[in-house]
C-alpha positions in Angstrom: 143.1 26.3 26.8 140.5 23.7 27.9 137.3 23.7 25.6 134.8 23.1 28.6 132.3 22.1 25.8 134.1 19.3 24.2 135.5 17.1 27.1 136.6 13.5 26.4 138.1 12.5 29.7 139.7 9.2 29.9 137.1 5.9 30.9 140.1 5.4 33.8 139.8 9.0 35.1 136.7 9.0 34.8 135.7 6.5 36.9 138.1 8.1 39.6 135.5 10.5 40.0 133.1 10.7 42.8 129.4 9.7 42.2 128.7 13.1 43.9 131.0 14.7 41.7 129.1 13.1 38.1 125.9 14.1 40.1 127.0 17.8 40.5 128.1 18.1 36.8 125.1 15.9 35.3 122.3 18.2 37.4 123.5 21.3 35.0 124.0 19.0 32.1 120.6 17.1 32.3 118.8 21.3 33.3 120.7 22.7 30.4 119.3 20.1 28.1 115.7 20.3 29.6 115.9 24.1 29.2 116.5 23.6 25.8 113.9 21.2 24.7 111.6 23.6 26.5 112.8 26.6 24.6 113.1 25.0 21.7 109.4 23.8 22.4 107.7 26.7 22.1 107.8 27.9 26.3 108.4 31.6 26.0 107.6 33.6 29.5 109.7 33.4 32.1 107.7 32.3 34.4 106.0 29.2 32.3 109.8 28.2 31.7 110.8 28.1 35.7 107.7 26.1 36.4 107.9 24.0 33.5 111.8 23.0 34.0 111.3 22.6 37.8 108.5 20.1 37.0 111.3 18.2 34.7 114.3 18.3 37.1 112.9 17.7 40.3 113.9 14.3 41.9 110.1 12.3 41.6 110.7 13.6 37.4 113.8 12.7 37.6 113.8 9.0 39.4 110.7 8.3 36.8 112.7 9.0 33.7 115.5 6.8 35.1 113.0 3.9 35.5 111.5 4.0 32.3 115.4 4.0 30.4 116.9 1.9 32.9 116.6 -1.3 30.5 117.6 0.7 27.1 121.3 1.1 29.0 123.9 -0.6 28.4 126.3 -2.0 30.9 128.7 0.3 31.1 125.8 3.2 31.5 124.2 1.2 34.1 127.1 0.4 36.6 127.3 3.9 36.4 124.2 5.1 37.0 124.2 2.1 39.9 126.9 3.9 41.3 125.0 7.2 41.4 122.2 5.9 42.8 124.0 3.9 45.6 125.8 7.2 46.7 124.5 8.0 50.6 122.7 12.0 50.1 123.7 13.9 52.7 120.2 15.6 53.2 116.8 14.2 51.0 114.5 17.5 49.3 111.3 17.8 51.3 109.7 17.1 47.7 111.2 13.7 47.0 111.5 10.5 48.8 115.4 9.1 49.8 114.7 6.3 46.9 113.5 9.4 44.1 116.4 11.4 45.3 118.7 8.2 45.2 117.6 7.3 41.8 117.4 11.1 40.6 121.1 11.1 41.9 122.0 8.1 39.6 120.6 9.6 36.7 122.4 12.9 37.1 125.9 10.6 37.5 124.8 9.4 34.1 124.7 12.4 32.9 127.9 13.4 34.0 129.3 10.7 33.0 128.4 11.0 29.4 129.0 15.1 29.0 133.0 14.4 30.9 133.8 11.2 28.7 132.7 13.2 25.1 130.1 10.8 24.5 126.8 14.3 23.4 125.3 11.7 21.3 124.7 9.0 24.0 123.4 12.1 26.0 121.0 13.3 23.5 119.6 9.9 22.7 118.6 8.8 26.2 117.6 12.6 26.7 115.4 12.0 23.8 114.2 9.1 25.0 113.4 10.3 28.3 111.0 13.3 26.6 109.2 11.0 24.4 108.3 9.0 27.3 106.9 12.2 29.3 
């Protein structure tokens, strides 16, 4: 049985992967973790966790945190998130520019790419870096 919480995909499969297919993972992945920190944070009403995690993982959030880690990654991290972020969106959120939702979209591919190829500590220390920087 596959343990859908430990993955360690091989780098070549991997990177057989669509950018839109990293994205869709690393949305939840990159939510899950925000949900977290904010529960683990002391947010206890419903509705003060919604708005709060909406505020985190909306594309303009989302494309600033990828600017402010984009020179901690290394180069591996950062073709990948290229490739994210170079992927044409089919349709661009009212709330977000087509750059923010590009650059959202390359830091969601990151995320992917990190939960798929086993690698929860790399995760947790740009996730960590991206809260301090809030």
């Amino acid at each position: 049985m596959t343990d859908f919480f430990h993955l360690n995909m091989p780098r070549e499969e991997l990177l057989n992967l669509s950018s839109l297919g990293l994205a869709h993972l690393g949305d939840s992945v990159y939510e899950v973790m925000v949900r977290s920190w904010l529960c683990l944070h002391g947010k206890a009403k419903a509705k003060d966790l919604h708005r709060a995690t909406v505020a985190y993982v909306a594309a303009p959030a989302q494309a600033r945190s990828a600017q402010r880690i984009l020179p901690l990654l290394s180069e591996e991290e950062h073709d990948v998130f290229r490739r994210g972020r170079n992927t044409a969106p089919h349709s661009v959120p009212k709330a977000a520019t087509r750059g923010e939702y590009q650059t959202a979209t390359g830091l969601e591919a990151l995320f992917g790419y990190l939960f798929l190829s086993g690698q929860k500590e790399r995760a947790n220390e740009i996730f960590h870096l991206v809260m301090e920087m809030q």
